[in-house]
Structures are given as structure tokens and as C-alpha cells.
């Protein structure tokens, strides 16, 4: 661990007009987490860093998105978007406190890896004054080009300002930079805005530092980790890269996926070894899947905890607060919300369970509905261990069915059912002899 003090400045004030969105660019999401959330999470993994966040439009929303990952981050407002160097200077006060290392990260580069940050800092520790993280882009259009001379980085040329020859360069600026704290403000203050965009480019500090005889270096990371988001196409590309990485990590950790490319994970999805994920499963935020569980095809889960060896789907929907115990089963076309399905209980077909507890080993018949909402409030349904709910029953909450009790098929249960009782909540059937034939004759005439 480095003894050097470090400030990370995260730029999140850009307009991102090419996203064509009412939402600030850095609040667009990859794997259910804002772009800037990913950046802050990566920054916080580097030990002992302070975080400064530069925000613009909808500053409060951006700050809120970051809060869970860096509650102590200090926010600075860049009120006019005059470029990346100008943005860094919004945090002038903080930079002026005197850090050994100043790291500058872009809020629209969500795939950066913690080791890249460590590598940049190592460069400073070895005596460099400016270290830039570059990458080789398959299509460099739009990126700043790293201009090298005799192995040294001499300038970064923004795409719009680059000559034809410079545009042919594929070694690009990843937007990740480290500057020795003692030079940071004087370099940034020297940046002008005489360029194609009329902006104060952070990238100009490279040329300025080189002219001052300071030591400037470029280092390299894979394209996938430096992909910057300016358009929805790049957003989708980043999502793909993120998903690929996470699936690979889960499979290597012991999770089976039959068709990994069809499984959509969330930034916080946790799956234990020996779980099996069938094709076309979508994980929203807040899902944990315990060892040996099986999530069958076309299921959608969010805010749910799936217990050991439990089974979900195919075509099941688990909504926030769904908690499945060991060996519990939630089958096809079932929806479960804010409900505990205890060990070995079965909810297998065409059912809605909301605001409920289903006791261990209970069996919920096809088409059962917990009627949990009266238009104003939600009410609870309690089903005891080993109870049996006949198909097509409506359980009108608040209501309880005791342990070991039976509910006859087609019941509308409005009163509590004691343990071991049998409840009939339906009209008694009557058979009228011959009436069927007579009706048919009346309606359709003889012979039909
Ligand atoms: C920038 C780099 C480019 C690099 C690319 C990598 C500059 C001048 N260019 O270009 O060399 O290859 O990133 O992805 O630095 N921002 C502010 N305030 C501003 C302007 C931008 O906070 O006034 C923020 C944006 O929210 C964004 C980041 O800075 O998170 C980068 O800005 P963006 O406009 O996307 O820069 P690029 O044109 O992509
Ligand atoms: Ca960008």
C-alpha cells in the first residue's frame, strides 16, 4: 500500500449531448449502476484516496448516485462546461490542499480497473510528473491521440484538432491520468482554449509539462477497460463488455451457465458455486443466489434471495423482498413479491404471492392469488408449515391459514383457518339430473 496521499478527481459535469437524453450522461447505467457509480467504485478500491466529484447539470442527482460508494466524496460544481481542464479546476480548493498524487478520472469511462489506477500511481512514485493511460482503439475516431516521440509522450491531440497523419494514430487517450500534486494546479492554469472546440482541454497539460522539461509518460491498458461513453452505441458496447467480464468471473468461480451470453447480470448480483443459470435469465438489482440453486429459463429476478438448492422458473418473476428458503420452488408463471417461501415450500404454477409468509413444506396450488391490496394498503397473508392451498384459491389478506390446514380448490378465504382444519370457501355444487340435455335442446334445437 502506498504511503503517498492521493486525490481522485472524477469529472461528471459534461453535457453528453450525443446521448440525446434528458438524463445527464454519467447517470446512464451499465449493469444497473450509473456510469459514474462504476468509476467511483473503482476509485474507492484504491486504498486511502480522497474523492472530489465535479458535477454540473442535476448536480444533486449525480451526487446521490455516488453517495452509497463514497459518502465522504466532496462535490464541486462546474457551472459552465468549458472543457475537461476547466472541470478539474472546479476542485481547485481541494487540489490546493496538497496531495502527492492527483488522479483524474472521467465519469463516462465505467470499465476502468483498479489495477490501472495503481499503475498510474506507481508511475508517479517512480518519479514521473504526468502519467497517461492509453489504449489501442480498433476505431480511434473521437478519442485524443497520444503522440509519441522516441518512446516519450509529447502531446495529446484531440480528434477534432488532429491532422490526417495524427488521425492515423490508434494509440488513444483513455481519459485516465495521474499528475504529481505539486505541479497539478500550475499545469492546469496554463491550459488555454485555442482549439477546434474552444474548450480548455485537460489533455494539453501533456504538451505543457513536456515543454517545462517535466517527465511525462504513457502507459497502456486494454481497450475494454478504457472504453468511453459518448453515444448509446458505446453504452451498449460497455454493457456487453461488463456482462462478459462478470459472467466469466462467475463461471470461473463455479457457477454453471448454459448460454452465458443470454444471462443478464446486475452490478451487485451474487451467485454461489454450483448454482445453475439456464438461458435467458435477467437479474435486476439486489439478487443473491445460494449454492446449488437452479434458475430456469426466462426468469426475471430483482431484490430477491434464492436459498440453497431452491428452484425458480421457468418463466418466474421474483420481485423485491422475495426470499426463498432451501429447496423451495417457484415455478412457471408465478410472481412473488415481499414474501418468504420457507424451506421446501412449493409455489409451482400460475400464482401471485405478495406480502406473505409460506411455511416450510406448504404446497400452493395452481392459480392461487394472495389478494394483498385493497386499493389503499397492503395486507399480509400467513400460511403455516405443511398447509395445502387448493388450486384457484383467493386468499383475501389480512388472513392466515394454519399449519397443516387444507383450503379447498376455488375457495375465497376471508377468515383465518385454524391449524389442521379444512376450509371450504366456495358455493356448494348441485347436480340437476337431465337439465343439461334440456337446456341444450332449448338453446340449439333437437339433435344438437
Ligand atoms: C476525452 C479526452 C480525450 C479522450 C477521451 C477518452 C479531453 C479534452 N479529451 O474526450 O482525449 O480520448 O475523453 O474517453 O479531455 N466533462 C466535464 N466538464 C466539461 C467537459 C467534460 O465534467 O466541461 C466530463 C464529462 O462528463 C466526461 C468527461 O469529462 O465524463 C470527458 O468529457 P467528454 O466530453 O466525454 O470528452 P471526450 O470528447 O470523450
Ligand atoms: Ca467521453
Short mmCIF file of C-alpha atoms and ligand atoms in Angstrom, two decimals:
data_model
loop_
_atom_site.label_atom_id
_atom_site.label_comp_id
_atom_site.label_asym_id
_atom_site.label_seq_id
_atom_site.Cartn_x
_atom_site.Cartn_y
_atom_site.Cartn_z
CA UNK A 1 0.00 0.00 0.00
CA UNK A 2 1.27 3.44 -0.94
CA UNK A 3 2.21 5.93 1.77
CA UNK A 4 1.57 8.75 -0.65
CA UNK A 5 -1.57 10.83 -0.27
CA UNK A 6 -3.94 10.74 -3.20
CA UNK A 7 -6.85 12.76 -4.50
CA UNK A 8 -9.09 11.34 -7.19
CA UNK A 9 -10.96 13.94 -9.21
CA UNK A 10 -13.91 12.45 -11.07
CA UNK A 11 -15.34 14.55 -13.88
CA UNK A 12 -19.07 14.16 -14.20
CA UNK A 13 -20.26 17.54 -15.46
CA UNK A 14 -20.20 17.04 -19.21
CA UNK A 15 -23.42 17.51 -21.17
CA UNK A 16 -23.07 14.37 -23.22
CA UNK A 17 -25.27 15.84 -25.95
CA UNK A 18 -24.58 12.90 -28.25
CA UNK A 19 -26.52 10.66 -25.89
CA UNK A 20 -29.63 12.63 -26.93
CA UNK A 21 -31.09 12.26 -23.48
CA UNK A 22 -32.86 14.25 -20.80
CA UNK A 23 -30.67 12.40 -18.30
CA UNK A 24 -27.11 13.61 -17.62
CA UNK A 25 -24.71 11.29 -19.41
CA UNK A 26 -22.98 9.92 -16.33
CA UNK A 27 -26.32 8.76 -14.90
CA UNK A 28 -26.91 6.36 -17.75
CA UNK A 29 -26.41 2.84 -16.50
CA UNK A 30 -24.29 -0.20 -17.16
CA UNK A 31 -25.46 -3.32 -15.34
CA UNK A 32 -27.98 -1.25 -13.41
CA UNK A 33 -25.39 1.11 -11.95
CA UNK A 34 -24.72 4.66 -13.17
CA UNK A 35 -21.56 5.18 -15.23
CA UNK A 36 -20.19 7.49 -12.55
CA UNK A 37 -21.11 4.91 -9.88
CA UNK A 38 -18.81 2.40 -11.59
CA UNK A 39 -15.99 4.94 -11.72
CA UNK A 40 -16.35 5.86 -8.06
CA UNK A 41 -16.48 2.20 -7.04
CA UNK A 42 -13.23 1.55 -8.89
CA UNK A 43 -11.63 4.65 -7.39
CA UNK A 44 -12.56 3.63 -3.86
CA UNK A 45 -10.82 0.29 -4.24
CA UNK A 46 -7.52 2.12 -4.32
CA UNK A 47 -6.63 2.39 -0.64
CA UNK A 48 -6.64 5.74 1.13
CA UNK A 49 -7.87 8.02 -1.63
CA UNK A 50 -9.92 11.18 -1.21
CA UNK A 51 -12.60 11.71 -3.81
CA UNK A 52 -13.63 15.00 -5.43
CA UNK A 53 -16.61 14.87 -7.71
CA UNK A 54 -17.13 17.57 -10.33
CA UNK A 55 -20.80 17.92 -11.17
CA UNK A 56 -22.83 20.13 -13.47
CA UNK A 57 -26.46 19.81 -14.50
CA UNK A 58 -28.61 17.93 -11.98
CA UNK A 59 -25.73 18.09 -9.54
CA UNK A 60 -27.79 16.74 -6.67
CA UNK A 61 -28.88 13.64 -8.59
CA UNK A 62 -25.32 12.87 -9.59
CA UNK A 63 -24.11 13.34 -6.03
CA UNK A 64 -26.83 10.99 -4.78
CA UNK A 65 -25.82 8.32 -7.30
CA UNK A 66 -22.29 8.39 -5.93
CA UNK A 67 -23.11 8.60 -2.24
CA UNK A 68 -23.50 4.87 -1.49
CA UNK A 69 -19.99 4.18 -2.79
CA UNK A 70 -18.19 7.25 -1.44
CA UNK A 71 -20.23 9.01 1.23
CA UNK A 72 -17.30 11.27 2.05
CA UNK A 73 -16.79 12.45 -1.54
CA UNK A 74 -16.75 16.23 -1.82
CA UNK A 75 -18.77 17.66 -4.71
CA UNK A 76 -17.74 20.72 -6.73
CA UNK A 77 -19.96 22.40 -9.25
CA UNK A 78 -18.66 23.32 -12.67
CA UNK A 79 -21.35 25.78 -13.66
CA UNK A 80 -20.21 26.25 -17.26
CA UNK A 81 -18.97 23.28 -19.29
CA UNK A 82 -15.79 24.77 -20.67
CA UNK A 83 -13.78 21.59 -21.01
CA UNK A 84 -12.06 18.88 -19.03
CA UNK A 85 -9.21 21.07 -17.69
CA UNK A 86 -11.72 23.68 -16.58
CA UNK A 87 -13.71 20.89 -14.92
CA UNK A 88 -10.72 19.67 -12.91
CA UNK A 89 -10.12 23.24 -11.74
CA UNK A 90 -13.59 23.31 -10.19
CA UNK A 91 -11.95 21.24 -7.46
CA UNK A 92 -9.11 23.76 -7.12
CA UNK A 93 -9.59 24.22 -3.36
CA UNK A 94 -9.22 20.55 -2.74
CA UNK A 95 -6.26 20.08 -5.06
CA UNK A 96 -4.60 23.04 -3.31
CA UNK A 97 -4.63 21.12 -0.04
CA UNK A 98 -1.54 19.39 -1.33
CA UNK A 99 -1.69 15.75 -2.34
CA UNK A 100 1.26 13.69 -3.55
CA UNK A 101 -0.83 12.17 -6.33
CA UNK A 102 -3.78 13.63 -8.20
CA UNK A 103 -5.70 11.11 -10.30
CA UNK A 104 -8.16 12.39 -12.88
CA UNK A 105 -10.93 10.04 -13.94
CA UNK A 106 -13.77 10.59 -16.39
CA UNK A 107 -17.26 9.78 -15.18
CA UNK A 108 -18.10 8.31 -18.59
CA UNK A 109 -15.45 5.58 -18.53
CA UNK A 110 -17.12 2.90 -16.44
CA UNK A 111 -14.94 -0.12 -17.16
CA UNK A 112 -11.68 1.07 -15.64
CA UNK A 113 -9.99 -1.47 -13.44
CA UNK A 114 -8.43 -0.77 -10.07
CA UNK A 115 -5.04 -2.07 -11.21
CA UNK A 116 -4.89 0.74 -13.79
CA UNK A 117 -5.16 3.30 -11.00
CA UNK A 118 -2.43 1.54 -9.05
CA UNK A 119 -0.25 1.51 -12.16
CA UNK A 120 -0.65 5.25 -12.72
CA UNK A 121 0.27 5.95 -9.12
CA UNK A 122 3.27 3.66 -9.38
CA UNK A 123 4.45 5.85 -12.28
CA UNK A 124 4.31 8.94 -10.08
CA UNK A 125 6.04 7.12 -7.24
CA UNK A 126 8.87 6.29 -9.65
CA UNK A 127 9.33 9.97 -10.40
CA UNK A 128 7.11 10.79 -13.36
CA UNK A 129 5.18 14.07 -13.18
CA UNK A 130 2.37 13.16 -15.56
CA UNK A 131 1.25 9.62 -16.43
CA UNK A 132 -1.43 9.00 -19.05
CA UNK A 133 -3.26 5.73 -19.55
CA UNK A 134 -3.51 4.93 -23.24
CA UNK A 135 -5.10 2.15 -25.23
CA UNK A 136 -5.19 0.92 -28.79
CA UNK A 137 -8.65 1.60 -30.22
CA UNK A 138 -10.00 -0.54 -33.05
CA UNK A 139 -11.69 2.66 -34.20
CA UNK A 140 -9.94 5.71 -32.73
CA UNK A 141 -12.48 8.23 -34.05
CA UNK A 142 -13.36 10.77 -31.38
CA UNK A 143 -10.54 9.95 -29.00
CA UNK A 144 -7.49 12.08 -28.28
CA UNK A 145 -4.36 10.61 -29.94
CA UNK A 146 -1.20 10.03 -27.95
CA UNK A 147 1.71 11.47 -29.91
CA UNK A 148 4.93 9.69 -29.04
CA UNK A 149 8.46 10.72 -29.93
CA UNK A 150 11.42 8.47 -29.20
CA UNK A 151 9.35 6.48 -26.75
CA UNK A 152 8.20 9.57 -24.82
CA UNK A 153 4.72 11.08 -24.80
CA UNK A 154 4.98 14.62 -26.18
CA UNK A 155 1.38 15.66 -26.77
CA UNK A 156 -2.23 14.55 -26.90
CA UNK A 157 -4.11 15.72 -29.96
CA UNK A 158 -7.90 15.77 -29.81
CA UNK A 159 -9.62 14.19 -32.79
CA UNK A 160 -11.12 17.47 -33.99
CA UNK A 161 -7.76 19.20 -33.92
CA UNK A 162 -5.72 16.36 -35.40
CA UNK A 163 -4.12 16.34 -38.86
CA UNK A 164 -4.66 13.42 -41.23
CA UNK A 165 -1.37 11.84 -40.14
CA UNK A 166 -2.24 12.29 -36.47
CA UNK A 167 -5.67 10.77 -37.03
CA UNK A 168 -4.00 7.64 -38.33
CA UNK A 169 -2.54 7.10 -34.85
CA UNK A 170 -4.52 4.42 -32.99
CA UNK A 171 -2.84 4.86 -29.60
CA UNK A 172 -5.51 6.84 -27.75
CA UNK A 173 -6.04 8.72 -24.52
CA UNK A 174 -8.14 6.61 -22.19
CA UNK A 175 -9.01 9.63 -20.12
CA UNK A 176 -7.23 8.32 -17.07
CA UNK A 177 -4.39 10.49 -15.91
CA UNK A 178 -2.15 10.96 -12.91
CA UNK A 179 -0.41 14.22 -12.12
CA UNK A 180 2.13 14.96 -9.40
CA UNK A 181 0.19 17.05 -6.90
CA UNK A 182 2.86 19.71 -6.68
CA UNK A 183 2.56 20.52 -10.40
CA UNK A 184 -1.15 19.95 -10.90
CA UNK A 185 -2.53 23.48 -10.46
CA UNK A 186 0.21 25.25 -12.32
CA UNK A 187 -0.15 22.90 -15.29
CA UNK A 188 -3.93 23.22 -15.34
CA UNK A 189 -3.78 27.00 -15.06
CA UNK A 190 -1.55 27.15 -18.12
CA UNK A 191 -4.13 25.48 -20.38
CA UNK A 192 -5.76 27.74 -22.97
CA UNK A 193 -8.78 27.23 -25.21
CA UNK A 194 -7.46 27.95 -28.71
CA UNK A 195 -8.67 24.75 -30.35
CA UNK A 196 -11.43 23.35 -32.54
CA UNK A 197 -13.93 23.15 -29.69
CA UNK A 198 -12.90 26.35 -27.88
CA UNK A 199 -12.56 24.27 -24.72
CA UNK A 200 -9.93 24.03 -22.02
CA UNK A 201 -8.53 20.57 -22.71
CA UNK A 202 -7.06 18.60 -19.86
CA UNK A 203 -5.01 16.80 -22.47
CA UNK A 204 -2.99 19.97 -23.14
CA UNK A 205 -1.15 19.57 -19.85
CA UNK A 206 0.96 16.90 -21.53
CA UNK A 207 2.49 19.33 -24.02
CA UNK A 208 2.85 22.00 -21.34
CA UNK A 209 4.59 19.61 -18.95
CA UNK A 210 6.90 18.36 -21.72
CA UNK A 211 7.83 21.94 -22.62
CA UNK A 212 8.71 22.56 -18.98
CA UNK A 213 11.04 19.61 -19.02
CA UNK A 214 8.87 17.58 -16.66
CA UNK A 215 8.74 13.84 -17.02
CA UNK A 216 5.68 12.65 -18.96
CA UNK A 217 4.82 9.03 -19.55
CA UNK A 218 2.19 6.93 -21.26
CA UNK A 219 1.25 3.50 -20.12
CA UNK A 220 -1.26 1.13 -21.64
CA UNK A 221 -4.39 -0.76 -20.67
CA UNK A 222 -6.69 -2.94 -22.77
CA UNK A 223 -9.30 -1.17 -24.90
CA UNK A 224 -12.14 -2.84 -22.98
CA UNK A 225 -11.21 -1.15 -19.75
CA UNK A 226 -10.97 2.36 -21.17
CA UNK A 227 -13.98 2.46 -23.40
CA UNK A 228 -15.54 5.94 -23.05
CA UNK A 229 -19.25 6.52 -23.47
CA UNK A 230 -20.40 9.34 -25.71
CA UNK A 231 -23.28 7.64 -27.54
CA UNK A 232 -25.86 4.92 -26.87
CA UNK A 233 -23.87 2.63 -29.16
CA UNK A 234 -20.88 2.89 -26.85
CA UNK A 235 -23.19 2.46 -23.87
CA UNK A 236 -24.38 -0.86 -25.30
CA UNK A 237 -20.80 -1.86 -26.08
CA UNK A 238 -19.75 -1.14 -22.49
CA UNK A 239 -22.70 -3.14 -21.19
CA UNK A 240 -21.57 -6.08 -23.31
CA UNK A 241 -18.01 -5.88 -22.04
CA UNK A 242 -19.14 -5.60 -18.43
CA UNK A 243 -21.54 -8.54 -18.76
CA UNK A 244 -18.87 -10.67 -20.40
CA UNK A 245 -16.39 -9.96 -17.64
CA UNK A 246 -18.81 -10.69 -14.83
CA UNK A 247 -20.17 -13.88 -16.39
CA UNK A 248 -16.65 -15.14 -16.90
CA UNK A 249 -15.78 -14.38 -13.27
CA UNK A 250 -18.89 -16.19 -12.01
CA UNK A 251 -18.31 -19.25 -14.18
CA UNK A 252 -14.69 -19.46 -13.08
CA UNK A 253 -15.96 -19.24 -9.50
CA UNK A 254 -18.15 -22.32 -10.02
CA UNK A 255 -21.47 -21.14 -11.46
CA UNK A 256 -22.88 -23.06 -14.45
CA UNK A 257 -24.45 -21.07 -17.27
CA UNK A 258 -25.86 -22.96 -20.22
CA UNK A 259 -25.91 -19.95 -22.54
CA UNK A 260 -23.93 -17.27 -20.75
CA UNK A 261 -24.40 -14.69 -23.49
CA UNK A 262 -28.16 -14.68 -22.74
CA UNK A 263 -27.83 -14.13 -18.99
CA UNK A 264 -28.11 -10.51 -17.92
CA UNK A 265 -26.44 -9.69 -14.62
CA UNK A 266 -26.63 -6.65 -12.41
CA UNK A 267 -23.66 -4.86 -10.84
CA UNK A 268 -24.43 -6.44 -7.46
CA UNK A 269 -25.67 -9.91 -8.47
CA UNK A 270 -24.18 -12.57 -6.25
CA UNK A 271 -24.31 -16.23 -7.23
CA UNK A 272 -22.70 -19.02 -5.25
CA UNK A 273 -20.86 -22.00 -6.69
CA UNK A 274 -22.86 -24.90 -8.09
CA UNK A 275 -25.82 -22.73 -8.90
CA UNK A 276 -27.13 -23.33 -12.41
CA UNK A 277 -28.41 -20.48 -14.54
CA UNK A 278 -30.36 -21.57 -17.59
CA UNK A 279 -30.68 -19.43 -20.73
CA UNK A 280 -32.41 -16.04 -20.87
CA UNK A 281 -32.41 -15.10 -17.22
CA UNK A 282 -32.41 -11.43 -16.17
CA UNK A 283 -31.06 -10.28 -12.83
CA UNK A 284 -32.12 -6.84 -11.63
CA UNK A 285 -30.51 -5.18 -8.60
CA UNK A 286 -30.11 -6.86 -5.23
CA UNK A 287 -30.23 -10.57 -6.06
CA UNK A 288 -28.38 -13.35 -4.28
CA UNK A 289 -28.49 -16.98 -5.38
CA UNK A 290 -27.20 -19.61 -2.97
CA UNK A 291 -25.23 -22.73 -3.76
CA UNK A 292 -26.92 -25.42 -5.79
CA UNK A 293 -29.95 -23.33 -6.70
CA UNK A 294 -31.28 -23.52 -10.22
CA UNK A 295 -32.71 -20.54 -12.07
CA UNK A 296 -34.56 -21.92 -15.02
CA UNK A 297 -35.03 -20.29 -18.38
CA UNK A 298 -36.75 -16.94 -18.92
CA UNK A 299 -36.95 -15.91 -15.28
CA UNK A 300 -36.69 -12.32 -14.05
CA UNK A 301 -35.36 -11.60 -10.56
CA UNK A 302 -34.82 -8.39 -8.60
CA UNK A 303 -34.29 -7.73 -4.89
CA UNK A 304 -34.61 -11.45 -4.21
CA UNK A 305 -32.70 -14.04 -2.20
CA UNK A 306 -32.79 -17.60 -3.52
CA UNK A 307 -31.82 -20.27 -0.97
CA UNK A 308 -29.64 -23.33 -1.34
CA UNK A 309 -30.90 -25.86 -3.86
CA UNK A 310 -34.04 -23.85 -4.46
CA UNK A 311 -35.57 -23.77 -7.92
CA UNK A 312 -37.02 -20.83 -9.79
CA UNK A 313 -38.83 -20.84 -13.14
CA UNK A 314 -39.01 -21.39 -16.00
CA UNK A 315 -40.84 -18.09 -16.59
CA UNK A 316 -40.91 -16.97 -12.96
CA UNK A 317 -40.75 -13.45 -11.64
CA UNK A 318 -39.22 -12.68 -8.26
CA UNK A 319 -39.73 -9.09 -7.15
CA UNK A 320 -38.14 -7.18 -4.27
CA UNK A 321 -38.41 -8.92 -0.93
CA UNK A 322 -38.88 -12.41 -2.35
CA UNK A 323 -36.92 -14.77 -0.11
CA UNK A 324 -36.77 -18.45 -0.93
CA UNK A 325 -35.58 -20.95 1.66
CA UNK A 326 -33.64 -24.15 1.00
CA UNK A 327 -35.22 -26.34 -1.64
CA UNK A 328 -38.18 -24.01 -2.08
CA UNK A 329 -39.73 -23.98 -5.55
CA UNK A 330 -41.33 -21.19 -7.52
CA UNK A 331 -42.43 -22.45 -10.90
CA UNK A 332 -43.75 -21.22 -14.20
CA UNK A 333 -45.81 -18.05 -14.46
CA UNK A 334 -45.56 -17.30 -10.75
CA UNK A 335 -44.86 -13.88 -9.29
CA UNK A 336 -43.53 -13.48 -5.76
CA UNK A 337 -43.13 -10.11 -4.03
CA UNK A 338 -42.11 -9.30 -0.43
CA UNK A 339 -42.74 -12.83 0.69
CA UNK A 340 -40.82 -15.58 2.40
CA UNK A 341 -41.20 -19.04 0.90
CA UNK A 342 -39.78 -21.29 3.56
CA UNK A 343 -37.78 -24.47 3.17
CA UNK A 344 -39.25 -26.95 0.74
CA UNK A 345 -42.46 -25.00 0.13
CA UNK A 346 -43.81 -25.14 -3.43
CA UNK A 347 -45.45 -22.43 -5.49
CA UNK A 348 -45.39 -24.14 -8.80
CA UNK A 349 -47.89 -22.75 -11.27
CA UNK A 350 -49.65 -19.52 -12.26
CA UNK A 351 -49.66 -17.89 -8.86
CA UNK A 352 -49.23 -14.49 -7.23
CA UNK A 353 -47.76 -14.42 -3.73
CA UNK A 354 -47.30 -10.92 -2.29
CA UNK A 355 -46.80 -9.74 1.31
CA UNK A 356 -46.83 -13.24 2.69
CA UNK A 357 -45.03 -15.98 4.53
CA UNK A 358 -45.43 -19.51 3.21
CA UNK A 359 -44.42 -22.02 5.89
CA UNK A 360 -41.98 -24.85 5.32
CA UNK A 361 -43.25 -27.64 3.12
CA UNK A 362 -46.54 -25.91 2.27
CA UNK A 363 -48.00 -26.52 -1.18
CA UNK A 364 -49.66 -23.70 -3.05
CA UNK A 365 -51.94 -24.94 -5.82
CA UNK A 366 -52.07 -23.60 -9.34
CA UNK A 367 -53.70 -20.23 -9.77
CA UNK A 368 -53.62 -19.21 -6.11
CA UNK A 369 -53.69 -15.46 -5.52
CA UNK A 370 -52.91 -13.55 -2.36
CA UNK A 371 -55.26 -10.57 -2.54
CA UNK A 372 -52.89 -8.25 -0.73
CA UNK A 373 -54.09 -4.84 -1.87
CA UNK A 374 -57.39 -3.09 -1.21
CA UNK A 375 -56.58 -0.05 -3.28
CA UNK A 376 -55.10 1.78 -0.29
CA UNK A 377 -52.92 -0.51 1.80
CA UNK A 378 -51.08 -3.81 1.52
CA UNK A 379 -52.04 -6.66 3.86
CA UNK A 380 -50.26 -9.78 4.97
CA UNK A 381 -51.08 -13.44 4.33
CA UNK A 382 -49.66 -16.07 6.64
CA UNK A 383 -49.62 -19.72 5.64
CA UNK A 384 -48.47 -22.30 8.16
CA UNK A 385 -46.00 -25.11 7.64
CA UNK A 386 -47.31 -28.03 5.64
CA UNK A 387 -50.56 -26.27 4.65
CA UNK A 388 -52.17 -27.19 1.34
CA UNK A 389 -53.88 -24.50 -0.70
CA UNK A 390 -56.15 -25.95 -3.38
CA UNK A 391 -55.92 -24.62 -6.91
CA UNK A 392 -57.52 -21.36 -7.90
CA UNK A 393 -57.97 -20.05 -4.37
CA UNK A 394 -58.02 -16.39 -3.43
CA UNK A 395 -56.57 -15.55 -0.04
CA UNK A 396 -58.01 -12.18 0.97
CA UNK A 397 -55.46 -10.52 3.25
CA UNK A 398 -55.08 -9.96 6.09
CA UNK A 399 -55.67 -13.64 6.60
CA UNK A 400 -53.91 -16.72 7.92
CA UNK A 401 -54.08 -20.40 7.14
CA UNK A 402 -52.83 -22.58 9.99
CA UNK A 403 -50.14 -25.23 9.87
CA UNK A 404 -51.31 -28.45 8.27
CA UNK A 405 -54.62 -26.91 7.16
CA UNK A 406 -56.29 -27.51 3.80
CA UNK A 407 -58.07 -24.98 1.66
CA UNK A 408 -60.44 -26.48 -0.89
CA UNK A 409 -59.88 -25.60 -4.53
CA UNK A 410 -61.61 -22.49 -5.74
CA UNK A 411 -62.04 -21.03 -2.28
CA UNK A 412 -62.16 -17.36 -1.47
CA UNK A 413 -60.64 -17.33 2.00
CA UNK A 414 -61.65 -14.27 4.02
CA UNK A 415 -61.46 -15.74 7.55
CA UNK A 416 -58.47 -17.25 9.32
CA UNK A 417 -58.22 -21.03 9.01
CA UNK A 418 -57.11 -22.84 12.20
CA UNK A 419 -54.28 -25.39 12.20
CA UNK A 420 -55.23 -28.73 10.64
CA UNK A 421 -58.72 -27.51 9.57
CA UNK A 422 -60.25 -27.90 6.12
CA UNK A 423 -61.73 -24.69 4.75
CA UNK A 424 -64.36 -24.54 2.04
CA UNK A 425 -64.85 -21.03 0.79
CA UNK A 426 -66.91 -21.70 -2.28
CA UNK A 427 -70.52 -22.33 -3.29
CA UNK A 428 -71.65 -25.92 -2.78
CA UNK A 429 -72.08 -27.82 -6.04
CA UNK A 430 -75.53 -29.04 -7.04
CA UNK A 431 -76.21 -31.50 -9.87
CA UNK A 432 -79.65 -31.24 -11.58
CA UNK A 433 -80.40 -34.50 -13.40
CA UNK A 434 -81.20 -34.19 -17.10
CA UNK A 435 -81.13 -30.40 -17.01
CA UNK A 436 -78.12 -30.24 -19.30
CA UNK A 437 -79.86 -32.07 -22.11
CA UNK A 438 -82.99 -29.95 -21.78
CA UNK A 439 -81.02 -26.77 -21.90
CA UNK A 440 -79.18 -27.90 -24.99
CA UNK A 441 -82.45 -28.68 -26.75
CA UNK A 442 -83.92 -25.35 -25.81
CA UNK A 443 -80.90 -23.39 -26.95
CA UNK A 444 -79.93 -25.31 -30.07
CA UNK A 445 -82.89 -27.37 -31.15
CA UNK A 446 -83.12 -31.19 -31.30
CA UNK A 447 -80.13 -33.21 -32.35
CA UNK A 448 -77.52 -30.56 -31.45
C1 LIG B 1 -11.95 12.98 -23.64
C2 LIG B 1 -10.49 13.37 -23.89
C3 LIG B 1 -9.93 12.50 -24.98
C4 LIG B 1 -10.03 11.05 -24.59
C5 LIG B 1 -11.48 10.68 -24.22
C6 LIG B 1 -11.50 9.32 -23.56
C7 LIG B 1 -10.20 15.75 -23.38
C8 LIG B 1 -10.12 17.13 -23.94
N1 LIG B 1 -10.44 14.76 -24.25
O1 LIG B 1 -12.69 13.27 -24.82
O2 LIG B 1 -8.55 12.81 -25.19
O3 LIG B 1 -9.58 10.22 -25.65
O4 LIG B 1 -12.03 11.61 -23.29
O5 LIG B 1 -12.79 8.84 -23.30
O6 LIG B 1 -10.03 15.60 -22.18
N2 LIG B 1 -16.59 16.84 -18.50
C9 LIG B 1 -16.86 17.74 -17.51
N3 LIG B 1 -16.87 19.06 -17.82
C10 LIG B 1 -16.60 19.53 -19.06
C11 LIG B 1 -16.34 18.59 -20.08
C12 LIG B 1 -16.31 17.24 -19.76
O7 LIG B 1 -17.10 17.37 -16.36
O8 LIG B 1 -16.61 20.76 -19.24
C13 LIG B 1 -16.58 15.40 -18.16
C14 LIG B 1 -17.66 14.59 -18.89
O9 LIG B 1 -18.81 14.42 -18.06
C15 LIG B 1 -16.98 13.25 -19.12
C16 LIG B 1 -15.51 13.57 -19.14
O10 LIG B 1 -15.35 14.85 -18.56
O11 LIG B 1 -17.26 12.38 -18.06
C17 LIG B 1 -14.94 13.55 -20.55
O12 LIG B 1 -15.62 14.52 -21.34
P1 LIG B 1 -16.08 14.21 -22.82
O13 LIG B 1 -16.76 15.43 -23.32
O14 LIG B 1 -16.80 12.95 -22.89
O15 LIG B 1 -14.65 14.09 -23.55
P2 LIG B 1 -14.29 13.30 -24.89
O16 LIG B 1 -14.64 14.14 -26.05
O17 LIG B 1 -14.82 11.93 -24.83
CA1 LIG B 2 -16.11 10.81 -23.38
#
